[in-house]
């Protein structure tokens, strides 16, 4: 039951803006943190979003 709650919470994050804020902050202030969280550089991340 907890797993379902966790997934619902994660699904709401982009709508609430937390995800976008985190990505922007990491991109600007902590490129190593960005890579550690997403396992890709920002340029690759942007290319995937465009696709």
Tab-separated table of C-alpha atoms in Angstrom:
chain	number	residue	atom	x	y	z
A	1	UNK	CA	0.000	0.000	0.000
A	2	UNK	CA	2.830	2.411	0.778
A	3	UNK	CA	4.332	1.854	-2.683
A	4	UNK	CA	1.128	3.096	-4.333
A	5	UNK	CA	1.128	6.213	-2.133
A	6	UNK	CA	4.755	6.898	-3.002
A	7	UNK	CA	4.052	6.642	-6.724
A	8	UNK	CA	1.070	8.983	-6.493
A	9	UNK	CA	3.168	11.508	-4.624
A	10	UNK	CA	5.901	11.329	-7.240
A	11	UNK	CA	3.357	11.685	-10.028
A	12	UNK	CA	2.104	14.978	-8.542
A	13	UNK	CA	5.531	16.584	-8.173
A	14	UNK	CA	5.881	17.942	-11.745
A	15	UNK	CA	2.464	19.580	-11.482
A	16	UNK	CA	3.440	21.215	-8.231
A	17	UNK	CA	6.667	22.550	-9.678
A	18	UNK	CA	9.075	20.883	-7.271
A	19	UNK	CA	10.696	18.813	-9.993
A	20	UNK	CA	11.191	21.760	-12.324
A	21	UNK	CA	12.718	23.842	-9.542
A	22	UNK	CA	15.099	21.073	-8.576
A	23	UNK	CA	16.255	20.551	-12.162
A	24	UNK	CA	16.812	24.289	-12.687
A	25	UNK	CA	18.739	24.660	-9.432
A	26	UNK	CA	20.923	21.657	-10.170
A	27	UNK	CA	21.574	22.846	-13.717
A	28	UNK	CA	22.724	26.261	-12.533
A	29	UNK	CA	24.421	25.514	-9.232
A	30	UNK	CA	25.439	21.860	-9.079
A	31	UNK	CA	26.174	20.122	-12.378
A	32	UNK	CA	27.692	17.149	-10.550
A	33	UNK	CA	24.519	16.807	-8.479
A	34	UNK	CA	22.454	16.957	-11.654
A	35	UNK	CA	24.491	14.127	-13.132
A	36	UNK	CA	24.348	12.072	-9.917
A	37	UNK	CA	20.561	12.295	-9.740
A	38	UNK	CA	19.694	11.813	-13.416
A	39	UNK	CA	22.807	9.927	-14.578
A	40	UNK	CA	23.096	12.173	-17.642
A	41	UNK	CA	24.299	15.653	-18.442
A	42	UNK	CA	21.904	18.543	-18.918
A	43	UNK	CA	22.407	18.664	-22.692
A	44	UNK	CA	21.329	15.026	-23.086
A	45	UNK	CA	18.402	15.667	-20.735
A	46	UNK	CA	17.234	18.564	-22.927
A	47	UNK	CA	17.535	16.451	-26.071
A	48	UNK	CA	15.347	13.760	-24.544
A	49	UNK	CA	12.733	16.338	-23.554
A	50	UNK	CA	12.621	17.641	-27.107
A	51	UNK	CA	12.030	14.145	-28.465
